[in-house]
GROMACS .gro file of C-alpha atoms in nm:
model
  409
    1MET     CA    1  -2.862  -9.504  -1.750
    2PHE     CA    2  -2.652  -9.182  -1.696
    3SER     CA    3  -2.753  -8.959  -1.414
    4VAL     CA    4  -2.827  -8.588  -1.469
    5LYS     CA    5  -2.493  -8.430  -1.328
    6GLU     CA    6  -2.348  -8.783  -1.601
    7ALA     CA    7  -2.513  -8.689  -1.887
    8GLU     CA    8  -2.474  -8.334  -1.771
    9ALA     CA    9  -2.014  -8.349  -1.782
   10ILE     CA   10  -2.069  -8.560  -2.097
   11VAL     CA   11  -2.285  -8.280  -2.349
   12PHE     CA   12  -2.019  -8.025  -2.249
   13ASN     CA   13  -1.694  -8.204  -2.270
   14LEU     CA   14  -1.816  -8.246  -2.599
   15VAL     CA   15  -1.925  -7.943  -2.678
   16GLN     CA   16  -1.602  -7.649  -2.862
   17PRO     CA   17  -1.752  -7.244  -2.901
   18LEU     CA   18  -1.681  -7.159  -3.251
   19ASP     CA   19  -1.398  -7.067  -3.421
   20ARG     CA   20  -1.315  -6.714  -3.315
   21GLN     CA   21  -1.126  -6.690  -3.708
   22ARG     CA   22  -1.319  -6.932  -3.862
   23ASP     CA   23  -1.659  -6.868  -3.802
   24THR     CA   24  -1.720  -6.520  -3.757
   25GLU     CA   25  -1.857  -6.197  -3.977
   26VAL     CA   26  -1.874  -5.833  -3.975
   27VAL     CA   27  -2.133  -5.633  -3.849
   28ASP     CA   28  -2.240  -5.315  -3.867
   29LEU     CA   29  -2.329  -5.117  -3.461
   30LEU     CA   30  -2.710  -5.165  -3.560
   31SER     CA   31  -2.680  -5.551  -3.699
   32ALA     CA   32  -2.509  -5.653  -3.317
   33ASN     CA   33  -2.835  -5.652  -3.171
   34SER     CA   34  -2.808  -5.998  -2.903
   35ARG     CA   35  -2.470  -6.104  -3.164
   36ILE     CA   36  -2.193  -6.242  -2.944
   37LEU     CA   37  -1.829  -6.032  -3.003
   38ALA     CA   38  -1.564  -6.234  -3.158
   39SER     CA   39  -1.303  -6.054  -3.076
   40PRO     CA   40  -1.206  -5.821  -2.804
   41VAL     CA   41  -1.262  -5.428  -2.860
   42SER     CA   42  -1.040  -5.099  -2.793
   43SER     CA   43  -1.134  -4.729  -2.828
   44GLN     CA   44  -0.896  -4.465  -2.921
   45LEU     CA   45  -1.068  -4.248  -2.740
   46ASP     CA   46  -0.962  -4.129  -2.341
   47PHE     CA   47  -1.333  -4.156  -2.142
   48PRO     CA   48  -1.455  -3.895  -2.039
   49HIS     CA   49  -1.295  -3.742  -2.343
   50TRP     CA   50  -1.079  -3.484  -2.219
   51ASP     CA   51  -1.140  -3.325  -1.819
   52ASN     CA   52  -1.516  -3.185  -1.792
   53SER     CA   53  -1.741  -3.048  -1.498
   54ALA     CA   54  -1.958  -3.262  -1.369
   55MET     CA   55  -2.207  -2.958  -1.258
   56ASP     CA   56  -2.347  -2.680  -1.323
   57GLY     CA   57  -2.140  -2.377  -1.169
   58TYR     CA   58  -1.828  -2.214  -1.150
   59ALA     CA   59  -1.460  -2.346  -1.296
   60VAL     CA   60  -1.237  -2.196  -1.004
   61ARG     CA   61  -0.893  -2.243  -0.841
   62TYR     CA   62  -0.908  -2.373  -0.585
   63THR     CA   63  -0.628  -2.205  -0.340
   64ASP     CA   64  -0.868  -1.875  -0.437
   65VAL     CA   65  -1.200  -2.065  -0.279
   66GLN     CA   66  -1.014  -2.307   0.008
   67GLN     CA   67  -1.098  -2.047   0.259
   68ALA     CA   68  -1.443  -1.898   0.145
   69SER     CA   69  -1.743  -1.897   0.401
   70GLN     CA   70  -2.122  -1.718   0.410
   71GLU     CA   71  -1.972  -1.548   0.647
   72GLN     CA   72  -1.677  -1.445   0.413
   73PRO     CA   73  -1.746  -1.499   0.099
   74VAL     CA   74  -1.476  -1.474  -0.205
   75SER     CA   75  -1.573  -1.299  -0.497
   76LEU     CA   76  -1.435  -1.361  -0.831
   77GLU     CA   77  -1.457  -1.199  -1.179
   78ILE     CA   78  -1.592  -1.388  -1.439
   79VAL     CA   79  -1.395  -1.422  -1.774
   80GLU     CA   80  -1.612  -1.655  -1.970
   81ASP     CA   81  -1.911  -1.875  -1.986
   82ILE     CA   82  -1.838  -2.245  -2.114
   83PRO     CA   83  -2.132  -2.434  -2.242
   84ALA     CA   84  -2.122  -2.767  -2.344
   85GLY     CA   85  -1.952  -2.842  -2.662
   86TYR     CA   86  -1.762  -2.583  -2.665
   87GLN     CA   87  -1.398  -2.562  -2.620
   88PRO     CA   88  -1.315  -2.258  -2.386
   89GLN     CA   89  -1.107  -1.978  -2.509
   90SER     CA   90  -0.921  -1.866  -2.114
   91THR     CA   91  -0.757  -1.912  -1.901
   92ILE     CA   92  -0.793  -1.892  -1.552
   93GLN     CA   93  -0.611  -1.644  -1.364
   94GLN     CA   94  -0.616  -1.584  -0.970
   95GLY     CA   95  -0.948  -1.403  -0.890
   96GLN     CA   96  -1.109  -1.537  -1.171
   97ALA     CA   97  -1.417  -1.766  -1.263
   98ALA     CA   98  -1.587  -1.951  -1.546
   99ARG     CA   99  -1.937  -1.986  -1.559
  100ILE     CA  100  -1.884  -2.422  -1.661
  101PHE     CA  101  -2.250  -2.608  -1.768
  102THR     CA  102  -2.231  -3.046  -1.635
  103GLY     CA  103  -2.003  -3.188  -1.933
  104ALA     CA  104  -1.832  -2.854  -2.089
  105VAL     CA  105  -1.432  -2.855  -2.102
  106MET     CA  106  -1.296  -2.722  -1.804
  107PRO     CA  107  -1.083  -2.435  -1.927
  108THR     CA  108  -0.688  -2.501  -1.836
  109SER     CA  109  -0.551  -2.355  -1.448
  110ALA     CA  110  -0.871  -2.450  -1.330
  111ASP     CA  111  -0.924  -2.787  -1.104
  112THR     CA  112  -1.196  -2.733  -0.916
  113VAL     CA  113  -1.543  -2.657  -1.005
  114VAL     CA  114  -1.830  -2.538  -0.743
  115MET     CA  115  -2.211  -2.560  -0.797
  116GLN     CA  116  -2.415  -2.306  -0.885
  117GLU     CA  117  -2.624  -2.337  -0.495
  118ARG     CA  118  -2.308  -2.228  -0.318
  119THR     CA  119  -2.248  -1.948  -0.575
  120ARG     CA  120  -2.450  -1.564  -0.603
  121ARG     CA  121  -2.395  -1.377  -0.887
  122GLU     CA  122  -2.365  -1.034  -0.935
  123ASP     CA  123  -2.281  -0.889  -1.229
  124ASN     CA  124  -1.988  -1.006  -1.390
  125ARG     CA  125  -1.887  -1.166  -1.087
  126VAL     CA  126  -1.967  -1.425  -0.877
  127LEU     CA  127  -1.930  -1.477  -0.496
  128ILE     CA  128  -1.837  -1.834  -0.382
  129LEU     CA  129  -2.068  -1.860  -0.005
  130ALA     CA  130  -1.902  -2.220   0.108
  131ALA     CA  131  -1.531  -2.315   0.036
  132PRO     CA  132  -1.542  -2.693  -0.215
  133THR     CA  133  -1.486  -2.984  -0.013
  134LYS     CA  134  -1.155  -3.077  -0.151
  135PRO     CA  135  -0.946  -2.959  -0.430
  136GLN     CA  136  -1.053  -3.108  -0.787
  137GLU     CA  137  -1.424  -3.096  -0.658
  138PHE     CA  138  -1.688  -3.221  -0.952
  139VAL     CA  139  -1.404  -3.271  -1.255
  140ARG     CA  140  -1.452  -3.568  -1.451
  141HIS     CA  141  -1.073  -3.566  -1.573
  142ARG     CA  142  -0.992  -3.740  -1.902
  143ALA     CA  143  -0.946  -4.135  -1.914
  144CYS     CA  144  -1.110  -4.177  -1.553
  145TYR     CA  145  -1.342  -4.402  -1.691
  146TYR     CA  146  -1.141  -4.570  -2.005
  147LYS     CA  147  -0.780  -4.524  -2.106
  148ALA     CA  148  -0.730  -4.522  -2.507
  149GLY     CA  149  -0.560  -4.827  -2.628
  150THR     CA  150  -0.695  -5.085  -2.362
  151GLN     CA  151  -0.968  -5.317  -2.357
  152LEU     CA  152  -1.304  -5.231  -2.379
  153LEU     CA  153  -1.494  -5.478  -2.439
  154PRO     CA  154  -1.410  -5.879  -2.385
  155ALA     CA  155  -1.419  -6.107  -2.691
  156GLY     CA  156  -1.754  -6.414  -2.585
  157VAL     CA  157  -1.985  -6.130  -2.435
  158ARG     CA  158  -2.395  -6.094  -2.615
  159LEU     CA  159  -2.409  -5.768  -2.708
  160HIS     CA  160  -2.689  -5.579  -2.581
  161GLY     CA  161  -2.827  -5.209  -2.566
  162THR     CA  162  -2.602  -5.131  -2.313
  163GLU     CA  163  -2.311  -5.266  -2.480
  164ILE     CA  164  -2.446  -5.075  -2.802
  165ALA     CA  165  -2.448  -4.779  -2.657
  166VAL     CA  166  -2.035  -4.842  -2.555
  167LEU     CA  167  -1.962  -4.915  -2.852
  168ALA     CA  168  -2.180  -4.656  -3.056
  169ALA     CA  169  -1.987  -4.437  -2.790
  170ALA     CA  170  -1.647  -4.553  -2.814
  171GLN     CA  171  -1.714  -4.516  -3.231
  172CYS     CA  172  -1.693  -4.810  -3.291
  173THR     CA  173  -1.907  -4.863  -3.615
  174GLN     CA  174  -1.819  -5.184  -3.684
  175VAL     CA  175  -1.720  -5.545  -3.452
  176SER     CA  176  -1.687  -5.848  -3.534
  177VAL     CA  177  -1.904  -6.103  -3.450
  178PHE     CA  178  -1.928  -6.519  -3.431
  179ARG     CA  179  -2.234  -6.641  -3.737
  180ARG     CA  180  -2.503  -6.745  -3.542
  181LEU     CA  181  -2.522  -7.133  -3.475
  182ARG     CA  182  -2.753  -7.396  -3.759
  183VAL     CA  183  -2.958  -7.576  -3.541
  184ALA     CA  184  -3.177  -7.910  -3.731
  185ILE     CA  185  -3.522  -7.948  -3.677
  186PHE     CA  186  -3.703  -8.217  -3.698
  187SER     CA  187  -4.044  -8.468  -3.600
  188THR     CA  188  -4.092  -8.746  -3.620
  189GLY     CA  189  -4.354  -8.941  -3.656
  190ASP     CA  190  -4.643  -9.093  -3.875
  191GLU     CA  191  -4.886  -8.979  -3.629
  192LEU     CA  192  -4.834  -8.613  -3.683
  193VAL     CA  193  -4.978  -8.340  -3.819
  194THR     CA  194  -4.876  -7.954  -3.961
  195PRO     CA  195  -5.137  -7.737  -3.714
  196ASP     CA  196  -5.271  -7.651  -4.032
  197LYS     CA  197  -5.400  -7.969  -4.077
  198PRO     CA  198  -5.730  -8.149  -3.930
  199LEU     CA  199  -5.730  -8.386  -3.792
  200GLN     CA  200  -5.810  -8.733  -3.821
  201PRO     CA  201  -5.849  -8.997  -3.517
  202GLY     CA  202  -5.533  -9.103  -3.306
  203GLN     CA  203  -5.325  -8.781  -3.500
  204ILE     CA  204  -5.159  -8.572  -3.311
  205VAL     CA  205  -5.032  -8.181  -3.445
  206ASP     CA  206  -4.659  -8.165  -3.474
  207SER     CA  207  -4.601  -7.872  -3.137
  208ASN     CA  208  -4.225  -7.968  -3.105
  209GLN     CA  209  -4.099  -7.824  -3.408
  210TYR     CA  210  -4.268  -7.428  -3.336
  211ALA     CA  211  -4.134  -7.460  -2.980
  212LEU     CA  212  -3.799  -7.585  -3.050
  213ALA     CA  213  -3.759  -7.332  -3.318
  214ALA     CA  214  -3.919  -7.029  -3.088
  215LEU     CA  215  -3.671  -7.152  -2.816
  216VAL     CA  216  -3.373  -7.175  -3.061
  217LYS     CA  217  -3.392  -6.846  -3.228
  218GLN     CA  218  -3.508  -6.662  -2.836
  219ILE     CA  219  -3.078  -6.701  -2.775
  220GLY     CA  220  -2.993  -6.600  -3.085
  221ALA     CA  221  -2.937  -6.922  -3.351
  222GLU     CA  222  -3.066  -6.993  -3.649
  223PRO     CA  223  -3.305  -7.257  -3.679
  224LEU     CA  224  -3.325  -7.443  -3.992
  225MET     CA  225  -3.679  -7.632  -3.963
  226LEU     CA  226  -3.692  -7.996  -4.178
  227GLY     CA  227  -4.054  -8.091  -4.093
  228ILE     CA  228  -4.231  -8.437  -4.009
  229VAL     CA  229  -4.048  -8.714  -4.097
  230PRO     CA  230  -4.232  -9.088  -4.098
  231ASP     CA  231  -4.098  -9.389  -3.910
  232LYS     CA  232  -3.953  -9.552  -4.259
  233PRO     CA  233  -3.578  -9.580  -4.252
  234ASP     CA  234  -3.481  -9.494  -4.567
  235ALA     CA  235  -3.713  -9.111  -4.450
  236LEU     CA  236  -3.528  -9.037  -4.160
  237GLU     CA  237  -3.176  -9.149  -4.270
  238GLU     CA  238  -3.262  -8.822  -4.558
  239ALA     CA  239  -3.319  -8.630  -4.333
  240ILE     CA  240  -3.057  -8.717  -4.073
  241ALA     CA  241  -2.824  -8.671  -4.270
  242HIS     CA  242  -2.950  -8.374  -4.467
  243ALA     CA  243  -2.939  -8.256  -4.145
  244ILE     CA  244  -2.571  -8.312  -3.995
  245SER     CA  245  -2.430  -8.178  -4.356
  246ASN     CA  246  -2.643  -7.897  -4.349
  247ALA     CA  247  -2.616  -7.761  -3.935
  248ASP     CA  248  -2.405  -7.749  -3.574
  249VAL     CA  249  -2.682  -7.893  -3.367
  250VAL     CA  250  -2.956  -8.148  -3.487
  251LEU     CA  251  -3.282  -8.204  -3.265
  252SER     CA  252  -3.491  -8.438  -3.364
  253SER     CA  253  -3.761  -8.588  -3.195
  254GLY     CA  254  -3.978  -8.817  -3.082
  255GLY     CA  255  -3.798  -9.214  -3.294
  256VAL     CA  256  -3.511  -9.229  -2.940
  257SER     CA  257  -3.738  -9.501  -2.716
  258VAL     CA  258  -3.741  -9.920  -2.793
  259GLY     CA  259  -4.033  -9.859  -3.003
  260ASP     CA  260  -4.056 -10.082  -3.282
  261TYR     CA  261  -4.061  -9.765  -3.530
  262ASP     CA  262  -3.752  -9.564  -3.279
  263TYR     CA  263  -3.472  -9.621  -3.594
  264VAL     CA  264  -3.289  -9.302  -3.510
  265GLU     CA  265  -3.015  -9.470  -3.240
  266ARG     CA  266  -2.990  -9.718  -3.543
  267ILE     CA  267  -2.959  -9.511  -3.812
  268ILE     CA  268  -2.708  -9.258  -3.642
  269GLU     CA  269  -2.412  -9.467  -3.593
  270SER     CA  270  -2.512  -9.595  -3.957
  271LEU     CA  271  -2.416  -9.272  -4.049
  272GLY     CA  272  -2.058  -9.254  -3.873
  273GLY     CA  273  -2.198  -9.087  -3.628
  274GLU     CA  274  -2.039  -9.189  -3.231
  275ILE     CA  275  -2.338  -9.254  -2.945
  276HIS     CA  276  -2.255  -9.129  -2.592
  277ILE     CA  277  -2.619  -9.129  -2.440
  278GLN     CA  278  -2.877  -9.283  -2.477
  279ALA     CA  279  -3.091  -9.258  -2.133
  280VAL     CA  280  -3.104  -8.972  -1.858
  281ALA     CA  281  -3.217  -9.093  -1.501
  282MET     CA  282  -3.486  -8.760  -1.518
  283LYS     CA  283  -3.841  -8.707  -1.539
  284PRO     CA  284  -4.008  -8.615  -1.783
  285GLY     CA  285  -3.714  -8.698  -2.026
  286LYS     CA  286  -3.538  -9.043  -1.940
  287PRO     CA  287  -3.597  -9.093  -2.346
  288LEU     CA  288  -3.253  -8.899  -2.490
  289THR     CA  289  -2.998  -8.936  -2.707
  290VAL     CA  290  -2.670  -8.774  -2.790
  291ALA     CA  291  -2.433  -8.772  -3.059
  292THR     CA  292  -2.174  -8.652  -3.259
  293PHE     CA  293  -2.020  -8.650  -3.583
  294THR     CA  294  -1.670  -8.611  -3.717
  295ASN     CA  295  -1.796  -8.308  -3.866
  296GLN     CA  296  -1.813  -8.140  -3.523
  297VAL     CA  297  -2.206  -8.175  -3.527
  298ILE     CA  298  -2.356  -8.267  -3.229
  299TYR     CA  299  -2.688  -8.421  -3.202
  300PHE     CA  300  -3.008  -8.453  -2.971
  301GLY     CA  301  -3.262  -8.709  -2.973
  302LEU     CA  302  -3.528  -8.541  -2.762
  303PRO     CA  303  -3.837  -8.720  -2.627
  304GLY     CA  304  -4.138  -8.699  -2.804
  305ASN     CA  305  -4.357  -8.652  -2.571
  306PRO     CA  306  -4.388  -8.202  -2.551
  307VAL     CA  307  -4.318  -8.148  -2.226
  308SER     CA  308  -4.045  -8.362  -2.231
  309ALA     CA  309  -3.865  -8.217  -2.542
  310LEU     CA  310  -3.912  -7.892  -2.336
  311VAL     CA  311  -3.721  -7.983  -1.988
  312THR     CA  312  -3.404  -8.152  -2.162
  313PHE     CA  313  -3.387  -7.828  -2.447
  314TRP     CA  314  -3.384  -7.568  -2.110
  315ARG     CA  315  -3.179  -7.901  -1.925
  316PHE     CA  316  -2.917  -7.981  -2.192
  317VAL     CA  317  -2.977  -7.798  -2.569
  318GLN     CA  318  -3.003  -7.468  -2.419
  319PRO     CA  319  -2.670  -7.439  -2.302
  320THR     CA  320  -2.529  -7.666  -2.519
  321ILE     CA  321  -2.645  -7.400  -2.832
  322LYS     CA  322  -2.553  -7.159  -2.532
  323LYS     CA  323  -2.135  -7.235  -2.532
  324ILE     CA  324  -2.076  -7.311  -2.890
  325SER     CA  325  -2.212  -6.968  -3.008
  326GLY     CA  326  -1.961  -6.835  -2.823
  327LEU     CA  327  -2.011  -6.673  -2.513
  328ALA     CA  328  -1.752  -6.695  -2.292
  329GLU     CA  329  -1.976  -6.686  -1.915
  330GLY     CA  330  -2.342  -6.761  -1.804
  331TRP     CA  331  -2.435  -7.056  -2.062
  332GLN     CA  332  -2.411  -7.277  -1.775
  333PRO     CA  333  -2.773  -7.351  -1.667
  334LYS     CA  334  -2.874  -7.138  -1.359
  335PHE     CA  335  -2.995  -7.238  -1.074
  336VAL     CA  336  -3.130  -7.053  -0.753
  337LYS     CA  337  -3.340  -7.137  -0.421
  338ALA     CA  338  -3.714  -7.056  -0.400
  339ARG     CA  339  -3.993  -7.113  -0.174
  340THR     CA  340  -4.209  -7.351  -0.266
  341ARG     CA  341  -4.589  -7.241  -0.233
  342HIS     CA  342  -4.692  -7.657  -0.308
  343GLN     CA  343  -4.608  -7.959  -0.189
  344LEU     CA  344  -4.388  -8.141  -0.419
  345ARG     CA  345  -4.424  -8.553  -0.453
  346SER     CA  346  -4.169  -8.741  -0.619
  347ASP     CA  347  -4.099  -9.136  -0.584
  348GLY     CA  348  -3.691  -9.055  -0.559
  349LYS     CA  349  -3.577  -9.252  -0.795
  350ARG     CA  350  -3.489  -9.076  -1.090
  351GLU     CA  351  -3.442  -8.651  -1.076
  352THR     CA  352  -3.761  -8.480  -1.112
  353TYR     CA  353  -3.908  -8.183  -1.292
  354PHE     CA  354  -4.178  -7.937  -1.261
  355TRP     CA  355  -4.245  -7.697  -1.437
  356GLY     CA  356  -4.388  -7.336  -1.329
  357GLN     CA  357  -4.309  -6.949  -1.211
  358LEU     CA  358  -4.056  -6.788  -1.006
  359HIS     CA  359  -4.169  -6.464  -0.865
  360LEU     CA  360  -3.967  -6.300  -0.622
  361THR     CA  361  -4.177  -6.175  -0.335
  362ASP     CA  362  -4.041  -5.942  -0.063
  363GLY     CA  363  -3.676  -5.980  -0.185
  364VAL     CA  364  -3.747  -6.419  -0.155
  365TYR     CA  365  -3.748  -6.663  -0.461
  366GLU     CA  366  -4.095  -6.814  -0.430
  367PHE     CA  367  -4.144  -7.116  -0.683
  368GLN     CA  368  -4.572  -7.232  -0.780
  369VAL     CA  369  -4.639  -7.529  -0.970
  370ALA     CA  370  -4.799  -7.491  -1.266
  371GLY     CA  371  -5.157  -7.584  -1.222
  372GLY     CA  372  -5.352  -7.894  -1.314
  373SER     CA  373  -5.155  -8.254  -1.399
  374GLN     CA  374  -4.739  -8.260  -1.357
  375ASN     CA  375  -4.759  -8.550  -1.676
  376SER     CA  376  -4.492  -8.526  -1.992
  377GLY     CA  377  -4.829  -8.563  -2.199
  378ASN     CA  378  -5.007  -8.254  -2.082
  379LEU     CA  379  -4.870  -7.929  -2.272
  380ILE     CA  380  -5.131  -7.704  -2.233
  381ASN     CA  381  -5.018  -7.627  -1.825
  382ILE     CA  382  -4.661  -7.550  -1.906
  383ALA     CA  383  -4.742  -7.208  -2.073
  384GLN     CA  384  -4.607  -6.912  -1.907
  385THR     CA  385  -4.330  -7.121  -1.705
  386ASN     CA  386  -3.980  -6.963  -1.621
  387ALA     CA  387  -3.894  -7.230  -1.383
  388LEU     CA  388  -3.868  -7.571  -1.287
  389ALA     CA  389  -3.805  -7.716  -0.950
  390VAL     CA  390  -3.585  -8.014  -0.921
  391LEU     CA  391  -3.629  -8.299  -0.679
  392LEU     CA  392  -3.330  -8.456  -0.653
  393VAL     CA  393  -3.223  -8.853  -0.606
  394GLY     CA  394  -3.362  -8.988  -0.322
  395GLN     CA  395  -3.584  -8.664  -0.229
  396THR     CA  396  -3.925  -8.808  -0.221
  397LEU     CA  397  -4.105  -8.458  -0.096
  398ILE     CA  398  -4.065  -8.099  -0.043
  399SER     CA  399  -4.345  -7.970   0.178
  400GLN     CA  400  -4.517  -7.596   0.136
  401GLY     CA  401  -4.290  -7.331   0.270
  402GLU     CA  402  -3.999  -7.537   0.179
  403GLU     CA  403  -3.670  -7.443  -0.012
  404VAL     CA  404  -3.645  -7.602  -0.381
  405GLN     CA  405  -3.380  -7.545  -0.600
  406VAL     CA  406  -3.506  -7.394  -0.951
  407LEU     CA  407  -3.351  -7.385  -1.302
  408LEU     CA  408  -3.430  -7.033  -1.459
  409VAL     CA  409  -3.593  -7.087  -1.821
   0.00000   0.00000   0.00000
């Protein structure tokens, strides 16, 4: 049985990102939300595109106004009004100024903007009542934000609203993104039924498949739901063979412990899979199978207990999917330190996870354990979970108010 850290190292070293040449597609900008950029992007535009004003005011020559004051204002002739989107027609000569608005193009020979609050207009002249603090004040120079031809966005970033805004401004209307990862999901067990069926004595509703599909979709991959597979070797072999032929990642739940009807591992080996992990020293989630196939498919046999399936997904599967999907940074599990609002106890024999909610209170993270039983079969109180508090091996008690390591989910 591997420790959690050992299992993490094995899993993350097994997987490689999608290929930047073979596993990409070109999409339009409106379809790029939440996709991962496959190639660096550059633009032929400078940002700003031209020297422009950062303030409503007057475009002037600094040498004309550097001595201006309330007591000795400088009077300048206004030769042009320049709104945003207008190409200036004048060259500013000595003793002249142009009325200018925020974002408007600077006229030739003007090098400074005096904000309108420091001026007083009188017909076609303006009085400068205070000198600028420096030359080129309130002027945004061409390419001071970005120079055309250089890298605008690197490969491996997930595109959200801010990145799409940048791409739109740069007139990059189509981008190369990694294809969506295909994740096959099925549940095993004769006792399972779908949510729409009436329950008979001893039966259990299959919640795992729905939870895992939602989580897979949430991180940008495409779930392929294969349904419930009975505890029969032939049916399991058919399901696993189909899954590894049609997906990049396979998630099964149940059938990976040592019961008489747990056939998953022997079928994986019969199909040519190599098993790397069979159990992890964690609670919940000990019975975890991880295998790979020659076609680079990675297989996770998750525990059947609902909470165990979710905890192992968050700890190992979620970062794996993010890494394979092409995300360059931020795919690793993210931990923070938090103050626990409740006492947390463990026997110290396995790395133990408590589910609950992380809150930010007066600048300090606080962890609130979910009410009710912290039992791997109790799915009800895992609703609204956004974090897992972790007690490491050897830790048996973290008292209320003390610091605990918390995994963000």
